[in-house]
The first five atom37 places (N, CA, C, CB, O) and aatype in JSON, in Angstrom:
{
  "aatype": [20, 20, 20, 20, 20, 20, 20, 20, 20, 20, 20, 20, 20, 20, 20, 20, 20, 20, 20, 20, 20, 20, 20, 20, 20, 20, 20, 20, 20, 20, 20, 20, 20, 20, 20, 20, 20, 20, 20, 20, 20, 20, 20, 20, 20, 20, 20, 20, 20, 20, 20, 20, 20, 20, 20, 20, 20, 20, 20, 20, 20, 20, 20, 20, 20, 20, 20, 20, 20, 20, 20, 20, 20, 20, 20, 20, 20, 20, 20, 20, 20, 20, 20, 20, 20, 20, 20, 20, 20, 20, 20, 20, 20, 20, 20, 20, 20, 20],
  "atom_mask": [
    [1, 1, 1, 1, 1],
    [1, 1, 1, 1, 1],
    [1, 1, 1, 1, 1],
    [1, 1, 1, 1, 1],
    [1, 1, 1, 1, 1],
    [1, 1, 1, 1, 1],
    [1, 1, 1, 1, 1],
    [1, 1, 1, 1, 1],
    [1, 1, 1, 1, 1],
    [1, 1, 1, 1, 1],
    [1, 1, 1, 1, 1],
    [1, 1, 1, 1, 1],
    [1, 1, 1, 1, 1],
    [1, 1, 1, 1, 1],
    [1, 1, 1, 1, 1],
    [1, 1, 1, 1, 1],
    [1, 1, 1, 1, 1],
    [1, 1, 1, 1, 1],
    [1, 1, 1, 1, 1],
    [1, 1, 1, 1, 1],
    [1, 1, 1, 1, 1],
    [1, 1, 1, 1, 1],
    [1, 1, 1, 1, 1],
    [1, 1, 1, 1, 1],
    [1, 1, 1, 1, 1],
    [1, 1, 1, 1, 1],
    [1, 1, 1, 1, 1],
    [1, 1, 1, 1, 1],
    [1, 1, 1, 1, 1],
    [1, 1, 1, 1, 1],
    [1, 1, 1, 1, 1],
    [1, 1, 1, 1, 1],
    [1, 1, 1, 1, 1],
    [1, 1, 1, 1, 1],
    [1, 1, 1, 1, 1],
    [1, 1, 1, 1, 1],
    [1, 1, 1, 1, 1],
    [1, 1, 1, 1, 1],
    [1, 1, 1, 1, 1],
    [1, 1, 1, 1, 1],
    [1, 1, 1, 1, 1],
    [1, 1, 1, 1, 1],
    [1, 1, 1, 1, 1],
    [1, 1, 1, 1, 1],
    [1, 1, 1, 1, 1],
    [1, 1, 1, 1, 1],
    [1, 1, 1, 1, 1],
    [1, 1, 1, 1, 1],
    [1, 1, 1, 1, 1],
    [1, 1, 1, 1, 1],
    [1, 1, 1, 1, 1],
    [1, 1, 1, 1, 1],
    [1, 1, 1, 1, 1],
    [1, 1, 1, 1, 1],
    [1, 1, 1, 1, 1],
    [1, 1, 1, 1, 1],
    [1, 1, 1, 1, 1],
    [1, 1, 1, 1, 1],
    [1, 1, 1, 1, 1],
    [1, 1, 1, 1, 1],
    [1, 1, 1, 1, 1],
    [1, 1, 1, 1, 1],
    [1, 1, 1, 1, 1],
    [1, 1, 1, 1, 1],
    [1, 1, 1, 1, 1],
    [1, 1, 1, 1, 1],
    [1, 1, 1, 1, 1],
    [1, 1, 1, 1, 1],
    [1, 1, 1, 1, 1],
    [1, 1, 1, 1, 1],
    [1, 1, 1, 1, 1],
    [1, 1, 1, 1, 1],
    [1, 1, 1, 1, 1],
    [1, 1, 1, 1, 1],
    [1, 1, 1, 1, 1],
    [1, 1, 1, 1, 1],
    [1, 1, 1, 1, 1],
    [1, 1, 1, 1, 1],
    [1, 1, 1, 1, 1],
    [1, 1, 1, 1, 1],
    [1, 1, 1, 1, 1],
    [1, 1, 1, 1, 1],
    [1, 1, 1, 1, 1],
    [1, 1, 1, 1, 1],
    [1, 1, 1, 1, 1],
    [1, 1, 1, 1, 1],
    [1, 1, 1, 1, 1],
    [1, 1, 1, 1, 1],
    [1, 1, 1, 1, 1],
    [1, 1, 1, 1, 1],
    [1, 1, 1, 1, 1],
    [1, 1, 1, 1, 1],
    [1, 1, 1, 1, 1],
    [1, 1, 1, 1, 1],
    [1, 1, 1, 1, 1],
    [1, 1, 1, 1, 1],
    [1, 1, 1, 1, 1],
    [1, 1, 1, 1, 1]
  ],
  "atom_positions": [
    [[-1.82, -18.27, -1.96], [-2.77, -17.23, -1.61], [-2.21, -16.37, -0.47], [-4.13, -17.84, -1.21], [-1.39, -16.82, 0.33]],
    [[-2.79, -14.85, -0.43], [-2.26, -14.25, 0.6], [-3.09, -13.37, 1.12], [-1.15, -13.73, 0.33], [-3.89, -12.77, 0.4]],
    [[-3.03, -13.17, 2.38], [-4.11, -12.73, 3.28], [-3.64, -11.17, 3.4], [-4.19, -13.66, 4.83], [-2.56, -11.02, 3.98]],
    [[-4.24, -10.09, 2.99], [-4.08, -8.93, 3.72], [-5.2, -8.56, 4.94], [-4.05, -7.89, 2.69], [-6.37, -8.9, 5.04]],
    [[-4.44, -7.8, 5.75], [-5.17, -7.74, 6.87], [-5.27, -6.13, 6.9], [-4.48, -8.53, 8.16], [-4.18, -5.57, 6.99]],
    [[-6.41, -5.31, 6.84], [-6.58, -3.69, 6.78], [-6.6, -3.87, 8.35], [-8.13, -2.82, 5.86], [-7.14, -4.89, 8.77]],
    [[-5.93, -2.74, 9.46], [-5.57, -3.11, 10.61], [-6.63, -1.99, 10.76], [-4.02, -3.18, 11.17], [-7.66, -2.43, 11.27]],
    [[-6.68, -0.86, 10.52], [-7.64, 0.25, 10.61], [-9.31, 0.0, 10.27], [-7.07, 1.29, 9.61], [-10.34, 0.3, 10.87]],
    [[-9.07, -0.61, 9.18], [-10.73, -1.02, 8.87], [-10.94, -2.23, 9.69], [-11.13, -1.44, 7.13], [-12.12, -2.47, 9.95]],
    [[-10.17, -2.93, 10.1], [-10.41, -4.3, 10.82], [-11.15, -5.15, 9.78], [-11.34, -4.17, 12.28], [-12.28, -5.59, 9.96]],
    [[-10.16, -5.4, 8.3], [-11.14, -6.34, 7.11], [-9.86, -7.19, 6.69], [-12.03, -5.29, 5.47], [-8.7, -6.83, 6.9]],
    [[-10.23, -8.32, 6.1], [-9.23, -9.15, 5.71], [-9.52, -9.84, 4.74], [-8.83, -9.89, 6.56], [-10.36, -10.74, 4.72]],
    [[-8.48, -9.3, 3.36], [-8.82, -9.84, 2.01], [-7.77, -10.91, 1.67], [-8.86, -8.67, 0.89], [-6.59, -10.95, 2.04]],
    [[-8.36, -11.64, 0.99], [-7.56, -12.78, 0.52], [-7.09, -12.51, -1.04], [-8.48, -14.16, 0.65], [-8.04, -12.39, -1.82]],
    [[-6.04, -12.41, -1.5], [-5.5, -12.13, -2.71], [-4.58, -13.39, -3.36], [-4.7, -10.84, -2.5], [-4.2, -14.38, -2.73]],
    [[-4.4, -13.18, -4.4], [-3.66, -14.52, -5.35], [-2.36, -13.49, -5.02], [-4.27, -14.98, -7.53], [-2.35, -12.29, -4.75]],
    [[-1.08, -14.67, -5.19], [0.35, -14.39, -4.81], [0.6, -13.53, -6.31], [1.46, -15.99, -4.46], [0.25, -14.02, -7.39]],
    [[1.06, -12.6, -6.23], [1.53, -11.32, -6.88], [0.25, -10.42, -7.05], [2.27, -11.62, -8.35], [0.13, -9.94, -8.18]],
    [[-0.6, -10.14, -6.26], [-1.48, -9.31, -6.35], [-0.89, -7.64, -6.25], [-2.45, -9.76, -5.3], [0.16, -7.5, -5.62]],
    [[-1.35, -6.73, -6.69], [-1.24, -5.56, -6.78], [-1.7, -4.99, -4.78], [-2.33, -5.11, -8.26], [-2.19, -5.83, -4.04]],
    [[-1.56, -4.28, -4.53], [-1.39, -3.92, -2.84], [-2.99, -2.8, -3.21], [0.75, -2.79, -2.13], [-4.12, -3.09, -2.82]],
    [[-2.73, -1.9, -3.81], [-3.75, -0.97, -4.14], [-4.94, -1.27, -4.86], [-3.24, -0.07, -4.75], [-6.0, -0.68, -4.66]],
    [[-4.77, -2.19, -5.73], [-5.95, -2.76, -6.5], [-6.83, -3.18, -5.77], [-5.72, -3.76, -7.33], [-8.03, -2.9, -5.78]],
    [[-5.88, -4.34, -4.64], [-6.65, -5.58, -3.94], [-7.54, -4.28, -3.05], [-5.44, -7.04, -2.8], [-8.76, -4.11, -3.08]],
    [[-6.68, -3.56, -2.38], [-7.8, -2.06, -1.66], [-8.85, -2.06, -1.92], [-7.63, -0.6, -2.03], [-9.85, -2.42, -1.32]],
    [[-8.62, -1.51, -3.13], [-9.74, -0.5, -3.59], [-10.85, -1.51, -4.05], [-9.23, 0.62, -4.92], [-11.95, -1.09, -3.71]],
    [[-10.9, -2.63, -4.68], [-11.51, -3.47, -5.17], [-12.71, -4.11, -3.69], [-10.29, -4.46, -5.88], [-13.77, -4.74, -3.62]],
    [[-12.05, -3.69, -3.04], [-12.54, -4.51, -1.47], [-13.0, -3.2, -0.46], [-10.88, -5.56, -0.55], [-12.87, -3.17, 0.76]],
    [[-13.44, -2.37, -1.16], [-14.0, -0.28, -0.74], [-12.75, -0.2, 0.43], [-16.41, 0.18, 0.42], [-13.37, 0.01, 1.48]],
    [[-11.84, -0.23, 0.65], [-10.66, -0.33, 1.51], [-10.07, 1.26, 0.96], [-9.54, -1.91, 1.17], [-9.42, 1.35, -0.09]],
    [[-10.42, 2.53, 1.87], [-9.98, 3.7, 1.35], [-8.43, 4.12, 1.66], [-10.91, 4.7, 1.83], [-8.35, 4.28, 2.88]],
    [[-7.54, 4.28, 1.21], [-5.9, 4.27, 1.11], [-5.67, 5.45, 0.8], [-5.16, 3.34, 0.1], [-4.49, 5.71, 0.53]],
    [[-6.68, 6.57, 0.7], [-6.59, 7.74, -0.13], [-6.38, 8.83, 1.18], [-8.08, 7.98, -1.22], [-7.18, 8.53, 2.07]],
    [[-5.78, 9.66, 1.45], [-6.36, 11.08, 1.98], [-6.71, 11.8, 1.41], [-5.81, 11.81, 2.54], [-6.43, 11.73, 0.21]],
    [[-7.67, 13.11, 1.96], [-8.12, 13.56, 1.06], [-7.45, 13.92, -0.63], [-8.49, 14.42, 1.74], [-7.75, 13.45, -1.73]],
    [[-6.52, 14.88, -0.23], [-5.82, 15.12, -1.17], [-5.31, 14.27, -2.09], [-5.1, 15.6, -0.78], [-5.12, 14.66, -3.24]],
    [[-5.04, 13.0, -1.68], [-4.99, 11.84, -2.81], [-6.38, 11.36, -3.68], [-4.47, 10.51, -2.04], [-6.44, 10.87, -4.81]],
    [[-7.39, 11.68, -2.77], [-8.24, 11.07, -3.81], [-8.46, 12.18, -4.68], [-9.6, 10.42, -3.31], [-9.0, 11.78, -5.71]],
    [[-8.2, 13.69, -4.7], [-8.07, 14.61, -5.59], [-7.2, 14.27, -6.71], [-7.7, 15.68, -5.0], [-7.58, 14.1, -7.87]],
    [[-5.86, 14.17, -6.25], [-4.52, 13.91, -7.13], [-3.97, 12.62, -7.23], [-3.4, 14.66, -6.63], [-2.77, 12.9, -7.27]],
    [[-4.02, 11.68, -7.28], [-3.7, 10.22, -7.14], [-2.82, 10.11, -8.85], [-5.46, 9.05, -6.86], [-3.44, 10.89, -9.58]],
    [[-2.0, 9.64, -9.42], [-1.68, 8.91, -10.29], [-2.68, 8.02, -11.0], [-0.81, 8.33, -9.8], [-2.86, 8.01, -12.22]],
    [[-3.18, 7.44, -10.28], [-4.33, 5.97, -10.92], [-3.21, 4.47, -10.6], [-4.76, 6.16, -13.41], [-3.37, 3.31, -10.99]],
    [[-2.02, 5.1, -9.7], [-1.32, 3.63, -9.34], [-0.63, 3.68, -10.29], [-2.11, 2.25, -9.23], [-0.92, 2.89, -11.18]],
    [[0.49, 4.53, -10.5], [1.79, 4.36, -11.1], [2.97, 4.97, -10.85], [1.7, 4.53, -12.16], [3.98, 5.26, -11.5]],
    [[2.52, 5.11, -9.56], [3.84, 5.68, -8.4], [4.38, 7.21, -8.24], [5.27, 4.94, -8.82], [5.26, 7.35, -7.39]],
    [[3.96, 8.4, -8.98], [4.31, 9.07, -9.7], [3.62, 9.96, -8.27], [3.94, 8.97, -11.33], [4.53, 10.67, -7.85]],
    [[2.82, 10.07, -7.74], [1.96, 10.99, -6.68], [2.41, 10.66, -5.28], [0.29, 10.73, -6.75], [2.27, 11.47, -4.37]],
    [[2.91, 9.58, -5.13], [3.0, 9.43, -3.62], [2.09, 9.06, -2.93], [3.28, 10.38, -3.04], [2.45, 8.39, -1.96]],
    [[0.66, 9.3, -3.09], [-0.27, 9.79, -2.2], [-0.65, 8.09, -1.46], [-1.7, 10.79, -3.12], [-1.1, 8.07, -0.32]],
    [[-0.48, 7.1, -1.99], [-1.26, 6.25, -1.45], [-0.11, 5.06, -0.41], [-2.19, 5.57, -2.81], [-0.04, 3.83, -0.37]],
    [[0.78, 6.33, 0.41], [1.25, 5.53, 1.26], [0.39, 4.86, 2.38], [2.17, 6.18, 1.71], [-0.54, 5.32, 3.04]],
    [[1.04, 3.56, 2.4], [0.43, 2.88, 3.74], [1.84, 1.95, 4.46], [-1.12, 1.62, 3.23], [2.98, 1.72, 4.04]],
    [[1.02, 1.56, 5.87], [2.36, 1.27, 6.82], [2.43, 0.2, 6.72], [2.47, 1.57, 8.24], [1.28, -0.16, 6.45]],
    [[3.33, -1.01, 6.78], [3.38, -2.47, 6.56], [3.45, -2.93, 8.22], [4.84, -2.98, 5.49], [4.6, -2.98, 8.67]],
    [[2.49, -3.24, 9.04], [2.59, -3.16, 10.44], [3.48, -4.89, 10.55], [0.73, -2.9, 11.32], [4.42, -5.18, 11.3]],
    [[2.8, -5.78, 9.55], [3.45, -7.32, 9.66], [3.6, -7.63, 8.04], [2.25, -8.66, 10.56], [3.1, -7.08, 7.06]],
    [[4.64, -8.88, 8.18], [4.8, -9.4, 6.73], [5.46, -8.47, 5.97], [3.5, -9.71, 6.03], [5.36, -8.87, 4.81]],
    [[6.12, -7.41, 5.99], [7.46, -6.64, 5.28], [8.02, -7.55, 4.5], [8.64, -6.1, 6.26], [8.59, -6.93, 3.6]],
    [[8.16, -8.69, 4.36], [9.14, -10.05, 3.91], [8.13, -10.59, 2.69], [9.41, -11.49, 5.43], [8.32, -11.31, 1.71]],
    [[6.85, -9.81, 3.3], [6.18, -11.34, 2.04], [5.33, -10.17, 0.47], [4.0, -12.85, 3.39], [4.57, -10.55, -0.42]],
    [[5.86, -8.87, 0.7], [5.69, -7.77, -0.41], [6.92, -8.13, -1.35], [5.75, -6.05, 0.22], [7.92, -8.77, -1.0]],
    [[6.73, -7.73, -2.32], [7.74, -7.06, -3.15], [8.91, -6.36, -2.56], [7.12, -6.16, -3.9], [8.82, -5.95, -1.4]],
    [[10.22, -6.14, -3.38], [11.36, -5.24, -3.05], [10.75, -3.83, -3.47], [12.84, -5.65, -3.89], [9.84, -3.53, -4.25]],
    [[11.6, -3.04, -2.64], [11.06, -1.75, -2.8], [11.4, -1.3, -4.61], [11.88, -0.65, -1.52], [12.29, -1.83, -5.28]],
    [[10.49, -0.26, -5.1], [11.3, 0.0, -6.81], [11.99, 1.06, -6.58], [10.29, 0.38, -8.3], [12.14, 1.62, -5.5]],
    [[12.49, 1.39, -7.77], [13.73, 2.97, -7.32], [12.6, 3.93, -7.73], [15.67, 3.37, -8.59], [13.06, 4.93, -8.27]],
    [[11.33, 3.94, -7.64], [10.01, 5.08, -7.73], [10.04, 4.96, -6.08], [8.15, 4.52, -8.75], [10.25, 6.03, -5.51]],
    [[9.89, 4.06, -5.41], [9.35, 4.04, -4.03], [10.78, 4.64, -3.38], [8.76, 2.36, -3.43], [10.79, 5.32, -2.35]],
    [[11.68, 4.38, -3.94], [12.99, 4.74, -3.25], [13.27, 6.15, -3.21], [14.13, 4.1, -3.9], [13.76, 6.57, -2.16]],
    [[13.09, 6.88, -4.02], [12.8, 8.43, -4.04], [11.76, 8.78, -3.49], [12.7, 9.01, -5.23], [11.88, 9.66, -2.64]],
    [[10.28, 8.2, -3.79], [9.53, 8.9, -2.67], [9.13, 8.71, -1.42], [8.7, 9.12, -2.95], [8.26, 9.35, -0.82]],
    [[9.9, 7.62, -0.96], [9.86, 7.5, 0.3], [11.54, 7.34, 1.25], [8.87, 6.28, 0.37], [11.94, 6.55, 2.11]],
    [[12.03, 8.26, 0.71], [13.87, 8.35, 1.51], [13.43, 8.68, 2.51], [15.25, 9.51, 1.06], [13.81, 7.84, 3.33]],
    [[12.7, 9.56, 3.08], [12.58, 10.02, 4.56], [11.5, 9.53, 5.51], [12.43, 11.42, 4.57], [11.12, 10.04, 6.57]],
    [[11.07, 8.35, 4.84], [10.31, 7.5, 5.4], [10.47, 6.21, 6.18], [9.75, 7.3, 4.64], [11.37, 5.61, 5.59]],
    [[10.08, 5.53, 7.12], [10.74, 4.39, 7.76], [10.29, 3.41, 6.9], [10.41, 4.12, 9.27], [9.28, 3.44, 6.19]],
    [[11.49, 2.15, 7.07], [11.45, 0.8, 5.9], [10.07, 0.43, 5.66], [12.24, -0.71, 6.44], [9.71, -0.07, 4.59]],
    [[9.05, 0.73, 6.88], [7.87, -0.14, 6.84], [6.93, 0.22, 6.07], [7.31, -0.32, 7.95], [5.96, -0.44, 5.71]],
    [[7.32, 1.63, 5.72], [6.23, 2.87, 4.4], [6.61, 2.07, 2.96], [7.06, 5.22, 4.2], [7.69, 1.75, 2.46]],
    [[5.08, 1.91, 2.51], [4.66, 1.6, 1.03], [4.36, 2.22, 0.0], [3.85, 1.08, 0.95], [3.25, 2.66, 0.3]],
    [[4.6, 2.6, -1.1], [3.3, 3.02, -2.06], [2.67, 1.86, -2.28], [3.6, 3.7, -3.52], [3.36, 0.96, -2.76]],
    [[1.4, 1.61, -2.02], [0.19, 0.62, -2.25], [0.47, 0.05, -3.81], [-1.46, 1.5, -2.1], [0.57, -1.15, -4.03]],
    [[0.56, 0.86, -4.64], [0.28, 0.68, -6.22], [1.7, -0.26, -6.36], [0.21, 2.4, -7.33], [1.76, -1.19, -7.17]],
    [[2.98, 0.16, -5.35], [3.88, -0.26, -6.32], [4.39, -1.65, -5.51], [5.11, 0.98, -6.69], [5.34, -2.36, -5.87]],
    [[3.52, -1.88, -4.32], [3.92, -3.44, -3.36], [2.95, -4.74, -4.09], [3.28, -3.24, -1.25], [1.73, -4.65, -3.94]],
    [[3.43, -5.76, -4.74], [3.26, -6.79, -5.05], [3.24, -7.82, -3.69], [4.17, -6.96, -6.04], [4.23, -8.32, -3.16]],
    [[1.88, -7.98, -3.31], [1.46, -9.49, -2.11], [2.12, -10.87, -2.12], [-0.13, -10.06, -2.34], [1.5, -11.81, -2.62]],
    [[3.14, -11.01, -1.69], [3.26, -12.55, -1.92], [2.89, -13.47, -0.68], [4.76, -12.88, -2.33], [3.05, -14.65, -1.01]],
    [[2.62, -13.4, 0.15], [1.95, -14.03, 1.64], [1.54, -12.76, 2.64], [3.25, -15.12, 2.59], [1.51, -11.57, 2.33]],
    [[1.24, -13.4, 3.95], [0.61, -12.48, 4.65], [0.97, -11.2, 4.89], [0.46, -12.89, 5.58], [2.2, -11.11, 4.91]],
    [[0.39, -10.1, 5.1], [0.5, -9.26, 5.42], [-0.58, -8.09, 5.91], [1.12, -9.19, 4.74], [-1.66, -7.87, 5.36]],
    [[-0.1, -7.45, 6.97], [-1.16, -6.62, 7.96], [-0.78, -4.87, 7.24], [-0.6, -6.86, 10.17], [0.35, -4.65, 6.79]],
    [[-1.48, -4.17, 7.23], [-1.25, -2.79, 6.67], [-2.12, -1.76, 7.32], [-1.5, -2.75, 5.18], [-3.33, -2.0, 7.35]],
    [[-1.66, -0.63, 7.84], [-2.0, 0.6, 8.13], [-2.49, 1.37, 7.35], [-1.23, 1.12, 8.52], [-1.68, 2.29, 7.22]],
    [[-3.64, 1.6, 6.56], [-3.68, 2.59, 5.88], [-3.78, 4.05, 6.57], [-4.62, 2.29, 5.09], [-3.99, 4.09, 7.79]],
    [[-3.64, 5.25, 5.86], [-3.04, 6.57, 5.99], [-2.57, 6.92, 7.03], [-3.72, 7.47, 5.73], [-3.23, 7.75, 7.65]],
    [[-0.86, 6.29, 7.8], [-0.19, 6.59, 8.67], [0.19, 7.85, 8.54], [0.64, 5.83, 8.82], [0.92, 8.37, 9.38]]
  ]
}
């Protein structure tokens, strides 16, 4: 099991090991959107960008980055996510809309 911790909302969801990063969100009213994303969003298939968030702890216990996240986030620091495309495998703390 793995604990996300919303550092902004101050909420902490518990997810099964390979959980989806954006699902577990949204499923738990955890908003990841700016405006403009909740206009244009993909639906979580990496393609928009919009639902970056910051990995403040636990970088180690997500998923490897994909070559979707690798293009849209080159000018971003290691700790930037797309939500949709980070798989949970243990703890981790997250920033949403840095």
């Amino acid at each position: 099991m793995a604990n996300i911790k919303f550092v902004k909302e101050d909420q902490e969801v518990i997810a099964a090991d390979g959980a989806n990063l954006r699902e577990k969100a949204l499923q738990n009213g955890v908003d990841i959107y700016t405006f403009r994303g909740k206009m244009m969003n993909c639906g979580g298939y990496g393609q928009c960008g919009t639902c970056i968030v910051e990995i403040v702890e636990g970088v180690d216990n997500l998923s490897p980055r994909t070559p979707v996240e690798t293009r849209k986030l080159k000018k971003k620091p290691d700790s930037y996510r797309l939500a949709c495309q980070a798989l949970v495998n243990g703890p981790v703390s997250v920033k949403t809309k840095p």
